[in-house]
Coordinates of C-alpha atoms in Angstrom, one line a residue:
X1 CA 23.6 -4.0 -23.0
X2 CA 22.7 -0.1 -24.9
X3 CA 25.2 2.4 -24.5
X4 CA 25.0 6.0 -23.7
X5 CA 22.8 5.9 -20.5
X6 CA 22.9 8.4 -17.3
X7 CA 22.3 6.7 -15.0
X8 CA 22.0 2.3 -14.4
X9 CA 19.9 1.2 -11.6
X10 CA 20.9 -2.2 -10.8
X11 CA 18.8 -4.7 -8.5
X12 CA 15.4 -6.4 -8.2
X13 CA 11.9 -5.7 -9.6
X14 CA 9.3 -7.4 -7.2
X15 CA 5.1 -7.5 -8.1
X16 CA 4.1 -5.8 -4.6
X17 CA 0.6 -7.9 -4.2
X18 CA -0.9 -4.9 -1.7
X19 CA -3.7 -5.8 1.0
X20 CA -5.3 -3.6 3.4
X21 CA -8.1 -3.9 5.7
X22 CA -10.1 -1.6 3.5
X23 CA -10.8 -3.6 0.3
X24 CA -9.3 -6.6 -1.9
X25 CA -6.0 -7.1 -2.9
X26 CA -4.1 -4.9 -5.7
X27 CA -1.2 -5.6 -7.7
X28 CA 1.4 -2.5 -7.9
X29 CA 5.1 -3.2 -9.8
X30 CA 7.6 -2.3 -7.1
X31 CA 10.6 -3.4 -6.0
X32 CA 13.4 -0.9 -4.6
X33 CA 15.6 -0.5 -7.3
X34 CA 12.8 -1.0 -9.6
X35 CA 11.3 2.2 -8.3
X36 CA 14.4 4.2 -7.8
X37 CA 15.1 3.7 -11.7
X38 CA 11.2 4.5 -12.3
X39 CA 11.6 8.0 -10.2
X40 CA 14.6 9.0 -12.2
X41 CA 12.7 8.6 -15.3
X42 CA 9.7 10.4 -14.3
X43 CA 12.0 13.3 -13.2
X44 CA 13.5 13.4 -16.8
X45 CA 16.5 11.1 -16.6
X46 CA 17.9 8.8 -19.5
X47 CA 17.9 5.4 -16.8
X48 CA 18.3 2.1 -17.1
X49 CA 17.7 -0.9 -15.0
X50 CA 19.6 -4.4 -15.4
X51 CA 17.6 -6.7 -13.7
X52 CA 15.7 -10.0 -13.8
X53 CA 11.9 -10.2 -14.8
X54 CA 10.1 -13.8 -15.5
X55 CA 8.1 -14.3 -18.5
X56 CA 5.0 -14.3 -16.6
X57 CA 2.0 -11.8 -16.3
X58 CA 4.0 -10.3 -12.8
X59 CA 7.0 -9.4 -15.2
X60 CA 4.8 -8.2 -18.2
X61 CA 2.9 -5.6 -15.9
X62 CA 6.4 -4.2 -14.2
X63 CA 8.1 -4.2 -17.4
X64 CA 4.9 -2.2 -18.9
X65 CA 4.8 0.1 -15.9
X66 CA 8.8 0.9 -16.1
X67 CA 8.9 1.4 -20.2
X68 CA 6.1 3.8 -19.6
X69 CA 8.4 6.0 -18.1
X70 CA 11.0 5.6 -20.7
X71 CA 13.3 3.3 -18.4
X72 CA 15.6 0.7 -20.2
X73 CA 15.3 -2.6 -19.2
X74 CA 18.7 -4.4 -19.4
X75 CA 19.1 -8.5 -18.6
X76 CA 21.6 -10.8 -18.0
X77 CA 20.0 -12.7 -20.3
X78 CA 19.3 -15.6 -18.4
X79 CA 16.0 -18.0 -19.3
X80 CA 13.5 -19.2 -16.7
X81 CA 13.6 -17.2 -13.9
X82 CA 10.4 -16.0 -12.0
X83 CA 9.5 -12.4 -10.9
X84 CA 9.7 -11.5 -7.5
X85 CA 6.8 -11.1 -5.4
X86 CA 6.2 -9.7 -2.2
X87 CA 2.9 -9.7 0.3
X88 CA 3.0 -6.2 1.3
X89 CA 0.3 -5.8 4.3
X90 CA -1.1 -2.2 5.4
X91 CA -2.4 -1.8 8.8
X92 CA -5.1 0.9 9.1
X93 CA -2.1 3.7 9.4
X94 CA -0.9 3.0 6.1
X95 CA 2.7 1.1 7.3
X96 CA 3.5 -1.5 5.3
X97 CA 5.2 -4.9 6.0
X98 CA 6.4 -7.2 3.4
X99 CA 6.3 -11.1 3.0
X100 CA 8.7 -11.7 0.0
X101 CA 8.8 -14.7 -2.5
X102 CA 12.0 -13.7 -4.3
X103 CA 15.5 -14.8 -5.7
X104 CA 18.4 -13.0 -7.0
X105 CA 20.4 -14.5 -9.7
X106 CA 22.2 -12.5 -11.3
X107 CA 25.2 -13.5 -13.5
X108 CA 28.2 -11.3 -14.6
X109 CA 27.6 -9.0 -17.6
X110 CA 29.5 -6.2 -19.1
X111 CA 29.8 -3.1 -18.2
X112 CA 27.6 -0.3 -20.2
X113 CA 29.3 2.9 -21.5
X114 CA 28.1 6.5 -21.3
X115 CA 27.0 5.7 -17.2
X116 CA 27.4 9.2 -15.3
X117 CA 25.7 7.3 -11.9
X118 CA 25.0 4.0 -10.5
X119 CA 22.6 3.0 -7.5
X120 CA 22.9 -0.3 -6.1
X121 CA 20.6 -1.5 -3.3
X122 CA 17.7 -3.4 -1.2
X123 CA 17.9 -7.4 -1.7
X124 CA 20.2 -7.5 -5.0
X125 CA 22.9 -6.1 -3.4
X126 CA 23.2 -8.4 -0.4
X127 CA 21.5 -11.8 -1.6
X128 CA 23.8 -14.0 -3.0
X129 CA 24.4 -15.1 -5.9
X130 CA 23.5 -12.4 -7.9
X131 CA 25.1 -9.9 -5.1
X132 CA 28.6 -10.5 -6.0
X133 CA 27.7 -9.9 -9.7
X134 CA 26.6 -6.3 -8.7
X135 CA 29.3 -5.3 -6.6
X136 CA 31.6 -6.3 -9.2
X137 CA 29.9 -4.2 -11.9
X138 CA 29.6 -1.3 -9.7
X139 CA 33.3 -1.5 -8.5
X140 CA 34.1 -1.3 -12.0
X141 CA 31.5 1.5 -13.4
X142 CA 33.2 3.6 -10.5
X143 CA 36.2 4.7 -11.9
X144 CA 34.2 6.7 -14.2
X145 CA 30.5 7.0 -12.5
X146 CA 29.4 8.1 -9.0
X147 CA 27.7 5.2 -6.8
X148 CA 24.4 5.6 -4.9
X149 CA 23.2 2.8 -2.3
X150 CA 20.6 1.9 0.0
X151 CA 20.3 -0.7 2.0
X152 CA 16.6 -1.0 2.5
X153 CA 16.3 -3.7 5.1
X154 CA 14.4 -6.5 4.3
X155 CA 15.4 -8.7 7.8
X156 CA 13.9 -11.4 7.2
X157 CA 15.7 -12.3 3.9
X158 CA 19.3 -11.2 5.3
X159 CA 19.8 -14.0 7.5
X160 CA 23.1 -14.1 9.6
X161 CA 22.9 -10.6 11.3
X162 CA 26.9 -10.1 11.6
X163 CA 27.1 -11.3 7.8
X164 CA 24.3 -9.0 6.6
X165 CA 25.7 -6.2 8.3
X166 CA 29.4 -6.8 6.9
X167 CA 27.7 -7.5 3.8
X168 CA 25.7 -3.5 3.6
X169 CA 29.4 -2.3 4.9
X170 CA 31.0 -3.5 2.0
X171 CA 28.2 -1.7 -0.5
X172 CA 28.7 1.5 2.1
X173 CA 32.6 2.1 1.2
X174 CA 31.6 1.4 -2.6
X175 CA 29.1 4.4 -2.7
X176 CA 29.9 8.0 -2.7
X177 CA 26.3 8.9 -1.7
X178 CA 24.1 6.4 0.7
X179 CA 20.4 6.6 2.0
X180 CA 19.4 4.7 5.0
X181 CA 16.0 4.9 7.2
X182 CA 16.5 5.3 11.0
X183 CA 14.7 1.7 11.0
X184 CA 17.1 0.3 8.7
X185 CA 20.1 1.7 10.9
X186 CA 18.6 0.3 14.6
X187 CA 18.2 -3.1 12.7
X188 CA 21.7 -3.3 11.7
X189 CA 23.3 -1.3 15.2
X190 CA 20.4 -2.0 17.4
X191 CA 20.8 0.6 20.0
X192 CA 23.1 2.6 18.4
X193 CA 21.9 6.6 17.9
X194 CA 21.0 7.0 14.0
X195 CA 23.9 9.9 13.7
X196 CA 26.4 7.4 14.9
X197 CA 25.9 5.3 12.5
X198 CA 26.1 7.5 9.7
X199 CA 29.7 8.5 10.5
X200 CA 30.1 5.1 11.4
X201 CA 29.6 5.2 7.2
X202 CA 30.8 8.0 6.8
X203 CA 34.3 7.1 7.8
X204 CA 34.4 3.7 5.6
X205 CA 34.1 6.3 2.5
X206 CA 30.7 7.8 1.2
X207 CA 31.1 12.1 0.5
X208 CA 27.2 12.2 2.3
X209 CA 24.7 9.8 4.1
X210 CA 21.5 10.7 4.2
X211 CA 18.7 9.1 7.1
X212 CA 15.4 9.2 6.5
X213 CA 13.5 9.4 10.2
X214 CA 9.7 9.2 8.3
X215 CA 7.1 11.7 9.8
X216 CA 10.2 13.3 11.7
X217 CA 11.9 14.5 8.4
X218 CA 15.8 13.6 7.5
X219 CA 19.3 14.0 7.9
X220 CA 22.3 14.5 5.6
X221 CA 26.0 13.9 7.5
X222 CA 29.3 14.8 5.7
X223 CA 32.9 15.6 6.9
X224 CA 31.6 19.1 7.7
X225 CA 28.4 18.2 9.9
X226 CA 25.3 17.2 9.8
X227 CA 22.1 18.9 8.4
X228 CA 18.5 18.7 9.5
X229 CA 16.2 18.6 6.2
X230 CA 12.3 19.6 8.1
X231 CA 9.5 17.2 7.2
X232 CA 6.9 18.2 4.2
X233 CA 3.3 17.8 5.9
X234 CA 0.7 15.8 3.5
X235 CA -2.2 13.0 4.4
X236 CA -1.0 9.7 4.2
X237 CA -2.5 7.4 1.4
X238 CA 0.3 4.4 2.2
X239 CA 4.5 4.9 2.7
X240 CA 4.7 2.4 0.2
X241 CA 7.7 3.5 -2.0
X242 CA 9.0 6.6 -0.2
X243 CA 12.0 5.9 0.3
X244 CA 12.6 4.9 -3.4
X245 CA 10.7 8.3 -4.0
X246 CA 13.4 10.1 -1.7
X247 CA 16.6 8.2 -3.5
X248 CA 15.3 9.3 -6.7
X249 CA 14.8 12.8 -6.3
X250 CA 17.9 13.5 -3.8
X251 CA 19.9 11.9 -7.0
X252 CA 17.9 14.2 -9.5
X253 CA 19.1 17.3 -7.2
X254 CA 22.3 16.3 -7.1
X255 CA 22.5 15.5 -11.2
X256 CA 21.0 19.3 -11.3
X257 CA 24.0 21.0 -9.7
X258 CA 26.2 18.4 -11.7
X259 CA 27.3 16.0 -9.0
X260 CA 27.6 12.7 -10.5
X261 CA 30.2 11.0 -12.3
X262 CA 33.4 10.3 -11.3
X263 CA 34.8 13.9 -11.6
X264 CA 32.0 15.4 -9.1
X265 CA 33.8 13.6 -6.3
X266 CA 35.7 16.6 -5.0
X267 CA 32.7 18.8 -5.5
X268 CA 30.3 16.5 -4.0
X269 CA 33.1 15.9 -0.6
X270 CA 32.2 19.7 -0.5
X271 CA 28.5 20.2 -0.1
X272 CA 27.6 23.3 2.4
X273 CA 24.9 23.1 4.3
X274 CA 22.5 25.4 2.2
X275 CA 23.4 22.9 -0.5
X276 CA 22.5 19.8 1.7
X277 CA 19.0 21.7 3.0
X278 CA 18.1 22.2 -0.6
X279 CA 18.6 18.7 -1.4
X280 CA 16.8 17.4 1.6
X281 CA 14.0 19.7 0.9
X282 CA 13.7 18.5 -2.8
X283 CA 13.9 14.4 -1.8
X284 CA 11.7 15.1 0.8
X285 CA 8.6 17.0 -0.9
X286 CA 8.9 13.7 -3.9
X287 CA 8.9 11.7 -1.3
X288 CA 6.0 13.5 0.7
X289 CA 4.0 13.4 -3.0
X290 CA 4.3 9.6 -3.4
X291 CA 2.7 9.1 0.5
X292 CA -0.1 10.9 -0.5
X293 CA -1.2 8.6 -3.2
X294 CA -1.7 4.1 -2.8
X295 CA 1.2 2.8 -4.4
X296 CA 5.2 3.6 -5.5
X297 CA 3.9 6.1 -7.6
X298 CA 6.6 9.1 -7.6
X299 CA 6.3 12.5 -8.5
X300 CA 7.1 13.7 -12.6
X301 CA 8.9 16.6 -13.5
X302 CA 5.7 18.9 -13.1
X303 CA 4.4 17.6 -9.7
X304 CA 7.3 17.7 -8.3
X305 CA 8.0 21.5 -9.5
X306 CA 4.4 22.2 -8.2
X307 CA 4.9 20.5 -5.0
X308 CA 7.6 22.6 -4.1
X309 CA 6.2 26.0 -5.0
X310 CA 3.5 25.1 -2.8

């Protein structure tokens, strides 16, 4: 593994094989963590991503996509194994539901140097056997790195509900910052009122938790309170990727007022509220940007600059 990278993404890469009533189907590289390390690198952060690609025309076109941004792709180093695919299916609003074809291997590795931040998530971080490997790698990068994670709820790979949710509660108290959509939350607390479940989170450990309510906007909770981030209007393409989009630009706001790695902590248990808006307002304009466009294609540095002045 390289040394002397900001931040490590660790998790899945998945070939999202995208059909929609309106033509054939196209092949877009995807896969949550995937396009969380591919945001970060658009916005101008040194990012790597340790994660498990087949040799196989799916694994040459994500591995293409994510090197043109400048990511570093990191391995295990295991032999054989396939690239994920997933069926994603658009109904004539844009939504999106996925049918997955995917498994998670990965074996323990050492620990890169130089990490200032890592983000752990989606299907990696729950799907055994490779989950235990990266819980065990964040648990150790913490004592010197900040820790991102979203659980991005894929239920129909989770299986046991009680397991899955002690399973995301155990990645919750790891993380110092998590990001969760309102339909993530009522899968794992059906009935349960989105805020609740964020201090619910809140109180196992994380500084902020950040909900994403689509259309509606977000949310950031801390200690202090909870702020209301307004949604950023555009047309709709597909909301493939927006949530990735979101996780990658909320960490590339927080990077900018220098709150990752370990020694942040006490700064980042303080965000105000004007703090937490501008944050909010930031992940949700990238976020709003990738919508507008077919595919998880974030925002770079300059669209995302422009997107906010206008």
């Amino acid at each position: 593994m390289a040394p002397m990278t900001d931040f490590l993404v660790i998790g899945e890469c998945v070939a999202d094989i995208v059909r929609s009533p309106a033509g054939p189907d196209v092949t877009h590289p995807g896969g949550s963590p995937a396009n969380v390390a591919y945001g970060l690198a658009r916005l101008g952060h040194r990012a790597a991503l340790l994660t498990q690609l087949g040799d196989d025309p799916s694994g040459e076109l994500i591995g293409a996509h994510l090197r043109s941004a400048g990511v570093e792709l990191l391995s295990d180093g295991q032999q054989g194994v396939a690239t994920p695919t997933a069926v994603v299916t658009l109904d004539d609003q844009g939504r999106a539901s996925y049918d997955f074809d995917i498994h998670w291997t990965l074996r323990p590795t050492g620990a890169p140097t130089g990490i200032g931040h890592v983000h752990i998530g989606s299907i990696a971080a729950v799907t055994e056997p490779g989950a235990s490997a990266v819980s065990a790698l964040a648990a150790e990068l913490r004592s010197t790195a900040t820790v991102s994670y979203d659980p991005n709820v894929r239920a129909d790979l989770l299986g046991d509900h009680g397991a899955a949710v002690a399973k995301v509660e155990e990645c919750v108290a790891l993380a110092d910052v998590v990001k969760a959509s309102d339909e993530d939350l009522e899968w794992l607390y059906p009935g349960e009122p989105p805020a609740d479940a964020a201090r619910r989170w809140l109180a196992l450990g994380p500084s902020v938790v950040f909900v994403t309510l689509g259309g509606d906007g977000a949310l950031a909770f801390t200690g202090a309170g909870e702020v209301r981030g307004e949604p950023v209007r555009t047309e709709v393409a597909d909301t493939v990727g927006a949530g990735d989009s979101f996780m990658s630009a909320m960490l590339d706001a927080l990077a900018e007022r220098g709150l990752v790695g370990a020694g942040a902590r006490p700064a980042l248990g303080a965000l105000g509220a004007g703090e937490l808006a501008a944050v909010l307002r930031h992940a949700g304009t990238a976020a709003a940007v990738t919508v507008s466009r077919a595919g998880a294609r974030p925002p770079d540095v300059a669209e995302l600059r422009a997107a906010l002045a206008g």
